Amino acid sequence: MHLTNRILVTGGAGFIGSFLCERLVSEGHDVICADNFYTGNKNNIEGLLDEPNFELMRHDITFPLYLEVDEIYNLACPASPIHYQRDPVQTTKTCVHGAINVLGLAKRVKARILQASTSEVYGSPFEHPQTESYWGNVNPIGPRSCYDEGKRCAETLFFDYYRQHNLRIRVARIFNTYGPRMHPNDGRVVSNFIVQALLGEPITIFGDGSQTRSFCYVDDLVEGLMRLMNVADDYPGPVNIGNPGEFSILELAEQVIDITGTKSSLVRKPLPQDDPLQRRPDISEAKRALDWEPVTPLAEGLVKTIAYFEDMLKDNAVREKLVQNRRSA
Ligand code: NAD
Ligand code: UDP
């Protein structure tokens, strides 16, 4: 028999959260999406609004919330540097106060709770690829710290609730994820390169482009999060969820240029402060504990993501608004 649960997804109107809500709703669970629409929007979940087992709540998780649920996926937090750096104090509050509030809720209702942590907890790593046992190299006072240290503190809180209150926690360290519904102006490298290529704008390479990232397609990521939530009891993690294929930023630009056939040129911009030079997950633990590994190669995921943005840009009004916003940014 397939059991259905009442599941809270914070940040459910965002990029990853909306795909997760879709999967959970399609499996028959009762899903509550709590979002303050800071970076998410209703379009991402419009296909769910009429579903009887889906409910949308406008809520900021820096304030407590009172619900009765069996599981919580805590995804609420802006994820792209330009978004989380716009109001860094709010970012730290979302990570830390938000974690306290959802953990308090989980404790009261005895729910299982998963934290969307990040590869940023490894900072600019001295260990490569990164295993879960690596403690990281993070600047505590730089422009990325609100996010990196906020997420590290959230992990601390999760593990203290686990030890002190026997809460059933799950900590996923998510590596760079991409796919349809990324915000077209969020400055993340995949969406930025694709939008630049489709608009015929120069493709912006920060630094010399030799820094590396590992890109996981969103469907694979969601599968990994769900397996982690549903793995046998008492498995707190942390566990890396990402695609171990490692690409330099220049290689990524070349793939986007090849697939789109754009005439865009490459321009160099300074490397942002504290930008990690390399990043690749060691996913041995996810394979062992969750029997999970990503199945979507970068080229295949890029084709789907490019198709999404092409479709979005067919609408002239959307295209013009996007171009205007990019000029005024
Ligand atoms: P996103 O910005 O698209 O989604 C975040 C969602 O959280 C948005 O809908 C936003 O409105 C909501 N939100 C932000 N602050 C909130 C608050 N205080 N209260 C309620 N809702 C709030 O980002 P995403 O890429 O979907 O990331 C989802 C989660 O995964 C985040 O926690 C992020 O840190 C983590 N993560 C993402 C990546 C990635 O590559 N996308 C990598 C590592 C970790
Ligand atoms: N980057 C780039 N050009 C862009 C946007 C990003 O070269 O237009 C680089 C950025 O400096 C970083 C990498 O791409 O080295 C990934 O950036 P993103 O913001 O997507 O993720 P994060 O740095 O958080 O991993």
PDB file of C-alpha atoms in Angstrom, residues 6 8 10 32 34 55 57-70 72 98 100-109 111:
ATOM      1  CA  ARG A   6       0.977  15.646   4.849  1.00  0.00           C
ATOM      2  CA  LEU A   8       5.241  21.016   4.109  1.00  0.00           C
ATOM      3  CA  THR A  10       9.064  25.766   2.465  1.00  0.00           C
ATOM      4  CA  ILE A  32       1.457  22.620   1.694  1.00  0.00           C
ATOM      5  CA  ALA A  34       4.893  27.981   2.237  1.00  0.00           C
ATOM      6  CA  GLU A  55      -2.271  24.274  -0.783  1.00  0.00           C
ATOM      7  CA  MET A  57       0.462  29.671   1.941  1.00  0.00           C
ATOM      8  CA  ARG A  58       2.137  33.066   1.786  1.00  0.00           C
ATOM      9  CA  HIS A  59       4.443  32.858   4.752  1.00  0.00           C
ATOM     10  CA  ASP A  60       7.907  34.083   5.739  1.00  0.00           C
ATOM     11  CA  ILE A  61       9.691  31.343   7.682  1.00  0.00           C
ATOM     12  CA  THR A  62      11.509  33.871   9.855  1.00  0.00           C
ATOM     13  CA  PHE A  63       8.144  33.870  11.672  1.00  0.00           C
ATOM     14  CA  PRO A  64       6.826  30.739  13.415  1.00  0.00           C
ATOM     15  CA  LEU A  65       4.169  28.664  11.692  1.00  0.00           C
ATOM     16  CA  TYR A  66       1.621  26.289  13.138  1.00  0.00           C
ATOM     17  CA  LEU A  67       0.555  23.311  11.034  1.00  0.00           C
ATOM     18  CA  GLU A  68       0.052  19.586  11.443  1.00  0.00           C
ATOM     19  CA  VAL A  69       2.360  17.723   9.059  1.00  0.00           C
ATOM     20  CA  ASP A  70       4.323  14.465   8.837  1.00  0.00           C
ATOM     21  CA  ILE A  72       8.992  19.029   6.150  1.00  0.00           C
ATOM     22  CA  GLY A  98      13.894  30.008   9.637  1.00  0.00           C
ATOM     23  CA  ILE A 100      14.702  27.392  14.343  1.00  0.00           C
ATOM     24  CA  ASN A 101      11.053  27.878  13.377  1.00  0.00           C
ATOM     25  CA  VAL A 102      10.760  24.812  11.165  1.00  0.00           C
ATOM     26  CA  LEU A 103      12.691  22.684  13.658  1.00  0.00           C
ATOM     27  CA  GLY A 104      10.372  23.865  16.422  1.00  0.00           C
ATOM     28  CA  LEU A 105       7.412  22.881  14.280  1.00  0.00           C
ATOM     29  CA  ALA A 106       8.959  19.464  13.523  1.00  0.00           C
ATOM     30  CA  LYS A 107       9.606  18.918  17.228  1.00  0.00           C
ATOM     31  CA  ARG A 108       6.023  19.768  18.216  1.00  0.00           C
ATOM     32  CA  VAL A 109       4.389  17.541  15.588  1.00  0.00           C
ATOM     33  CA  ALA A 111       7.713  15.366  11.762  1.00  0.00           C
TER      34      ALA A 111
END
